[in-house]
PDB file of C-alpha atoms in Angstrom:
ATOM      1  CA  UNK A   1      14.185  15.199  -3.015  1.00  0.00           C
ATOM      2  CA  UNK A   2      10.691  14.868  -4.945  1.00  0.00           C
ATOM      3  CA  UNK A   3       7.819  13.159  -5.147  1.00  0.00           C
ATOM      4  CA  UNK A   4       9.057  10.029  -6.664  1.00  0.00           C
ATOM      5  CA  UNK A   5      11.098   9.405  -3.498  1.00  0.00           C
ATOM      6  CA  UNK A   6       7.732   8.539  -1.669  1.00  0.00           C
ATOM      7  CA  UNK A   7       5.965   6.894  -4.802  1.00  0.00           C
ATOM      8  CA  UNK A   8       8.760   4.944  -5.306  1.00  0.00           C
ATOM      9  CA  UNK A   9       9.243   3.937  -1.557  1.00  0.00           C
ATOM     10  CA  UNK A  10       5.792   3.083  -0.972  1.00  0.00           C
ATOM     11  CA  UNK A  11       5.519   0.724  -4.615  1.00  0.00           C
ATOM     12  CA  UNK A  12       9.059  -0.684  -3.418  1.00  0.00           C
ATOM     13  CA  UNK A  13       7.493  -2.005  -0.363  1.00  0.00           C
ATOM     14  CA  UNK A  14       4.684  -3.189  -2.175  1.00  0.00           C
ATOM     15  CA  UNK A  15       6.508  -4.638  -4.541  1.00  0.00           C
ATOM     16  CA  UNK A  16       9.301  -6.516  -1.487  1.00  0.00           C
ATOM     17  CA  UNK A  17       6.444  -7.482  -0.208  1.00  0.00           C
ATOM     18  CA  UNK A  18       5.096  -9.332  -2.941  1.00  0.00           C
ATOM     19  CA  UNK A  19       8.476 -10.975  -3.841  1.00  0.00           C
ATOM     20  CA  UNK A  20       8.613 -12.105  -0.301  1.00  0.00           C
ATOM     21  CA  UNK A  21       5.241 -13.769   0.214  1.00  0.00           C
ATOM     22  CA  UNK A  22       3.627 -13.805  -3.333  1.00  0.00           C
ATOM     23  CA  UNK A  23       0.417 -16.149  -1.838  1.00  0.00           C
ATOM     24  CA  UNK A  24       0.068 -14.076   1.105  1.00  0.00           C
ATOM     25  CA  UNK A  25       0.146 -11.150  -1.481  1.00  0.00           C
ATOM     26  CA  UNK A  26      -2.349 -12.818  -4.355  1.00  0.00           C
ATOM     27  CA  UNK A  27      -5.062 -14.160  -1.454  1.00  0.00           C
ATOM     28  CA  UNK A  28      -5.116 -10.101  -0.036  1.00  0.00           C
ATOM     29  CA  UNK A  29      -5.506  -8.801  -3.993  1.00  0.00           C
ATOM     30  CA  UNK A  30      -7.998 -11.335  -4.235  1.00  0.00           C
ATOM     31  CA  UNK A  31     -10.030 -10.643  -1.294  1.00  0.00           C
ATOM     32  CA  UNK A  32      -9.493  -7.034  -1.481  1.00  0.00           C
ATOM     33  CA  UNK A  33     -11.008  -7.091  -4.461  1.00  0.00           C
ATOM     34  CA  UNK A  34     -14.187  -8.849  -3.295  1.00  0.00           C
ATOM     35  CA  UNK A  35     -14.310  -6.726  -0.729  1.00  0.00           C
ATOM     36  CA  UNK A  36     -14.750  -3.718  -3.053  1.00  0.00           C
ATOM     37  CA  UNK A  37     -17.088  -5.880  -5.751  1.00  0.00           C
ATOM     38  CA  UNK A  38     -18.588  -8.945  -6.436  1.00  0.00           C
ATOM     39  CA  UNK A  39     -17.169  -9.114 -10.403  1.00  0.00           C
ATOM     40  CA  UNK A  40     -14.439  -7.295 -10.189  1.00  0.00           C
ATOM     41  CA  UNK A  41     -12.946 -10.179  -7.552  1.00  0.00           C
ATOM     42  CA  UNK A  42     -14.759 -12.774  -9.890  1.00  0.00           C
ATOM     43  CA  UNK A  43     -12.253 -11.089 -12.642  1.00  0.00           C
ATOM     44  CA  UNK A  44      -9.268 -11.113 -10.233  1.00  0.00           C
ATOM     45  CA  UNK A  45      -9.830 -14.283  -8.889  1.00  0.00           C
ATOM     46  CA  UNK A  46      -9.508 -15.937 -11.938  1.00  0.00           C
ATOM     47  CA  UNK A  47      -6.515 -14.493 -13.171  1.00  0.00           C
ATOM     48  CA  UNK A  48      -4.739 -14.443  -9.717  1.00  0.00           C
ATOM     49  CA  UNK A  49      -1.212 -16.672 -10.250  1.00  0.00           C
ATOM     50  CA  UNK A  50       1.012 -16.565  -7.214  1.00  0.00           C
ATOM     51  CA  UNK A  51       4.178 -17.514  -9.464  1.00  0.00           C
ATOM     52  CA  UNK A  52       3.142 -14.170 -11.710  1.00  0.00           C
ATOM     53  CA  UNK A  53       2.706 -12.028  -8.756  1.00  0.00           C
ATOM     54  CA  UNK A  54       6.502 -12.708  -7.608  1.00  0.00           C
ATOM     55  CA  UNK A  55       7.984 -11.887 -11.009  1.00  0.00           C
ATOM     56  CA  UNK A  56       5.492  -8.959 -11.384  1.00  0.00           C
ATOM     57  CA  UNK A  57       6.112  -7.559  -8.062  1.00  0.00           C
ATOM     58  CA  UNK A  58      10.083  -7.945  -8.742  1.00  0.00           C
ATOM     59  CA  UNK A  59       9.578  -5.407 -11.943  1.00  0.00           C
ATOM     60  CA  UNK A  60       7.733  -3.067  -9.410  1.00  0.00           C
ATOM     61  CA  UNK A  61      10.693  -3.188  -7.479  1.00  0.00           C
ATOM     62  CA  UNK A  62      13.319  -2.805 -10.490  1.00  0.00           C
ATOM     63  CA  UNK A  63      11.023   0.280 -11.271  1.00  0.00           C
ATOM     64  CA  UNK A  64      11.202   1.582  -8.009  1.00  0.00           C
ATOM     65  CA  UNK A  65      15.040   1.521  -7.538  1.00  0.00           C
ATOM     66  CA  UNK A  66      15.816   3.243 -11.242  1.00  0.00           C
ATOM     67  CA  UNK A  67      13.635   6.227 -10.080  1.00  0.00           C
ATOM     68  CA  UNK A  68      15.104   7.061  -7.096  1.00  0.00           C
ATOM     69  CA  UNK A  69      18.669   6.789  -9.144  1.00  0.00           C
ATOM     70  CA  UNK A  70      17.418   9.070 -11.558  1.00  0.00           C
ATOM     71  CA  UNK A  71      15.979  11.360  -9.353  1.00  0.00           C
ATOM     72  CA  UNK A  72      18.409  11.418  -6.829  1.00  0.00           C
ATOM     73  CA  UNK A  73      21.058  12.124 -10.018  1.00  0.00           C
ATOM     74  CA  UNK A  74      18.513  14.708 -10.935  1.00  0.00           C
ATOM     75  CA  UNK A  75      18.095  16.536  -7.575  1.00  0.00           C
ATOM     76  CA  UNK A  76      20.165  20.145  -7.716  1.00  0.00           C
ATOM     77  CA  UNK A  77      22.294  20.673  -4.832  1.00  0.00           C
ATOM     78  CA  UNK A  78      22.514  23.487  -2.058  1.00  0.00           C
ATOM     79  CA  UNK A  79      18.820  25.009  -2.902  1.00  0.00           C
ATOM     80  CA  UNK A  80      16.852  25.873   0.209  1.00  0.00           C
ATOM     81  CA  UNK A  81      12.969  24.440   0.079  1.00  0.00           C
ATOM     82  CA  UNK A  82      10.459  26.601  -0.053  1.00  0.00           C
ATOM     83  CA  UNK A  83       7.871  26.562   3.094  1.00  0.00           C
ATOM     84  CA  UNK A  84       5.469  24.827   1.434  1.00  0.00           C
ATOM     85  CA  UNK A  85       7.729  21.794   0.680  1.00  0.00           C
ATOM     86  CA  UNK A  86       8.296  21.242   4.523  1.00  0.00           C
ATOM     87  CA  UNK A  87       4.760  22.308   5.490  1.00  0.00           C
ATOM     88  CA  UNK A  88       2.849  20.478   2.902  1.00  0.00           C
ATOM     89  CA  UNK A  89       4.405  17.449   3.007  1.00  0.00           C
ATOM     90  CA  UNK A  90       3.996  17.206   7.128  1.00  0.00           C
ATOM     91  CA  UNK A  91       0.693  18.326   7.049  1.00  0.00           C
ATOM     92  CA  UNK A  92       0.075  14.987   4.648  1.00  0.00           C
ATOM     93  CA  UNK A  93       1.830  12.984   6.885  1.00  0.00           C
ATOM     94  CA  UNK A  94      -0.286  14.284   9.708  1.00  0.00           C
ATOM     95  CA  UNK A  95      -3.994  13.846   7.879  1.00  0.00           C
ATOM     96  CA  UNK A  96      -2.606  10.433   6.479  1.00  0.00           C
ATOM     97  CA  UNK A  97      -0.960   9.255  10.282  1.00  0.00           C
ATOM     98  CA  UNK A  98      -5.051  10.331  11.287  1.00  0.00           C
ATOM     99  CA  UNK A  99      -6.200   8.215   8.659  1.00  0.00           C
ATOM    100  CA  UNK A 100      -4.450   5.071   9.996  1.00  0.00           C
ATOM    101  CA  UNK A 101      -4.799   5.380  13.283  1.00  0.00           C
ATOM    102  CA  UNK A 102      -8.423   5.966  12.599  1.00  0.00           C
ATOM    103  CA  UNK A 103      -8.800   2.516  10.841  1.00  0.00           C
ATOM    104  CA  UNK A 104      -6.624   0.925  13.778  1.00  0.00           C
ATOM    105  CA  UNK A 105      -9.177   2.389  15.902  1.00  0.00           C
ATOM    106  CA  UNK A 106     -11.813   1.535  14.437  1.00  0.00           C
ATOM    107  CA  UNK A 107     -10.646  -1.934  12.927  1.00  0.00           C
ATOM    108  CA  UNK A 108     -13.124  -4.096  14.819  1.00  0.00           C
ATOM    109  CA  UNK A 109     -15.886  -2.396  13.276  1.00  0.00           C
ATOM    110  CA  UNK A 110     -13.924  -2.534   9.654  1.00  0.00           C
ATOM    111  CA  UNK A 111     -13.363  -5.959  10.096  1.00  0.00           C
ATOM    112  CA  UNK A 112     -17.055  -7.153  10.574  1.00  0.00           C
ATOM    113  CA  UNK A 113     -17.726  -4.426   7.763  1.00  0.00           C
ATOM    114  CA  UNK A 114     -15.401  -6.210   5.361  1.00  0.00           C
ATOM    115  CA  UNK A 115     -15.956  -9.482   6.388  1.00  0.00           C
ATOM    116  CA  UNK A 116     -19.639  -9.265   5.574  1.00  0.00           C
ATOM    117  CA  UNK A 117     -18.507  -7.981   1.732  1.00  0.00           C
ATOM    118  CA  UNK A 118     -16.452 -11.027   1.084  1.00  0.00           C
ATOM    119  CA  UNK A 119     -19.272 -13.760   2.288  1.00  0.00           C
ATOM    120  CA  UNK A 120     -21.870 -11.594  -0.258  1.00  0.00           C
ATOM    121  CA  UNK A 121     -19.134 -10.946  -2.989  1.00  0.00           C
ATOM    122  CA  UNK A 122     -17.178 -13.998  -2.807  1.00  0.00           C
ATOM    123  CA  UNK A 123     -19.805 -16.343  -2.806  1.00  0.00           C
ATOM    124  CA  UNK A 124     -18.750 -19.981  -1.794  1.00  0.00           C
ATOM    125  CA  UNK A 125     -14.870 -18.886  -1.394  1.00  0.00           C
ATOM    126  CA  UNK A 126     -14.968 -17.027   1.653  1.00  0.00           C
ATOM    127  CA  UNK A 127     -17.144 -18.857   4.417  1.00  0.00           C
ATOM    128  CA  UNK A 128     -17.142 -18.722   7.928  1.00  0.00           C
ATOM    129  CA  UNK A 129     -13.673 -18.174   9.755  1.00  0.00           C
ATOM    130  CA  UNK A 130     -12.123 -17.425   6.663  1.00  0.00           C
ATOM    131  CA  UNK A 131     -13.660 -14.326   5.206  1.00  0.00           C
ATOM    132  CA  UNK A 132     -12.669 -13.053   9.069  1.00  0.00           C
ATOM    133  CA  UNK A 133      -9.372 -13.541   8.653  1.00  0.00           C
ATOM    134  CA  UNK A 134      -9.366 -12.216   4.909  1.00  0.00           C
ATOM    135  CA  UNK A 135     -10.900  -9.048   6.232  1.00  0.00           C
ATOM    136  CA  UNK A 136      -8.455  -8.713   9.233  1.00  0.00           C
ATOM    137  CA  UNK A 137      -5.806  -8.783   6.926  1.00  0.00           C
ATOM    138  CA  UNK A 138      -7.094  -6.342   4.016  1.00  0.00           C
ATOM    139  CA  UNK A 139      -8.065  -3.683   7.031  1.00  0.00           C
ATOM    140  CA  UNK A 140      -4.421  -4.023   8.772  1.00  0.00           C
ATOM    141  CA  UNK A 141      -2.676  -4.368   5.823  1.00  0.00           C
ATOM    142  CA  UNK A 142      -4.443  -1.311   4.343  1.00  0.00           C
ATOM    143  CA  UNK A 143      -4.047   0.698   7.884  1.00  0.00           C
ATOM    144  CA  UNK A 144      -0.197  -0.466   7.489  1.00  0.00           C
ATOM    145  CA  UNK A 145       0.374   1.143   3.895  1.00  0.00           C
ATOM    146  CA  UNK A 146      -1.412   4.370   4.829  1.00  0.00           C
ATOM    147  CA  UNK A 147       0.413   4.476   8.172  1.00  0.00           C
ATOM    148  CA  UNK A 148       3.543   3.973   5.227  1.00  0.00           C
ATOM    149  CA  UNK A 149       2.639   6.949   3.118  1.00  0.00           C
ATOM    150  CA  UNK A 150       2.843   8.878   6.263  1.00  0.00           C
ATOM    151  CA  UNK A 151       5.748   7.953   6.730  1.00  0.00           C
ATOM    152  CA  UNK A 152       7.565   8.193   4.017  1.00  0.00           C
ATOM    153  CA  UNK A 153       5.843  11.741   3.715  1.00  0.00           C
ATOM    154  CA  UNK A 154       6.978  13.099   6.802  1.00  0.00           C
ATOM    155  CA  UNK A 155      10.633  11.923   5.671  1.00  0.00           C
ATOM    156  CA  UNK A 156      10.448  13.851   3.017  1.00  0.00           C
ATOM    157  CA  UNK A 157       9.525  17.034   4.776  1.00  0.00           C
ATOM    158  CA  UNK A 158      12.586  16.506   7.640  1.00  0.00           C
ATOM    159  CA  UNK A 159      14.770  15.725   4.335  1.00  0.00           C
ATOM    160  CA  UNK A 160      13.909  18.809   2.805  1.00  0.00           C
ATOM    161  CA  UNK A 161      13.709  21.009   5.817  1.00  0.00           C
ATOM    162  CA  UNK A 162      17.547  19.782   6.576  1.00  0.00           C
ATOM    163  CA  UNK A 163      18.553  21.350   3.255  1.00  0.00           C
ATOM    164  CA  UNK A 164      18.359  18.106   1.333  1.00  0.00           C
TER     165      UNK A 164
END
């Protein structure tokens, strides 16, 4: 098992997700990106197309499956990990489960935080109840795929410590 296992895992969720609920999935780009800038969410905004983001996410997820095929068709057999491919990987999925429980924790604070970035940045888009729940989504959703990545890298190191 490599490294594309857990790449490809976490884009293949991103991607499902995007399929699934390609709104949902353009309004958190969108506001994500005001969150971080004023002009870069100007520049998403106005390219944002839900109908794109479906077929776009369904490539991601294409992607995703052919490189787990070809690595798992790659992957030698019978080879016994090194140390550092059990303890590295767990000790990522440790600092990264930290990191999401740390923004669960602290998500109140986040949310305020990231609400008051999308009323400056998004100007007359996000106003009043709306840039809340904008900002409650781009914290939990971000919490979620960290909280993801820490999974997927502590599967890795139980896969690899098993012999796989």
């Amino acid at each position: 098992m490599r490294v594309e296992f857990l790449l490809s895992g976490f884009f293949g969720v991103i991607g499902l997700l995007g399929v699934a609920f390609p709104r949902h999935f353009t309004d958190f780009i969108v506001a994500g990106s005001h969150v971080i800038s004023a002009h870069r969410g100007a520049d998403v905004n106005a390219s944002a197309r839900w109908q794109s983001m479906r077929v776009t996410c369904a490539l991601i997820v294409a992607f995703s499956i052919w490189i787990v095929v070809g690595g798992a068709q790659r992957e030698p057999r019978d080879v016994v990990p090194a140390a550092w491919e059990v303890v590295g990987p767990a000790v990522v999925s440790g600092v990264l489960t930290i990191v999401g429980l740390s923004v669960l924790l602290f998500r109140r604070r986040l949310i305020a935080l990231a609400a008051q970035r999308l009323r400056i940045n998004g100007g007359e888009i996000y106003v009043g109840s709306l840039a809340e729940r904008h900002a409650r989504a781009v914290v939990l959703v971000f919490a979620a795929w960290v909280l993801l990545l820490a999974g997927l890298s502590l599967a890795f190191a139980i896969v690899r410590f098993s012999g796989g």
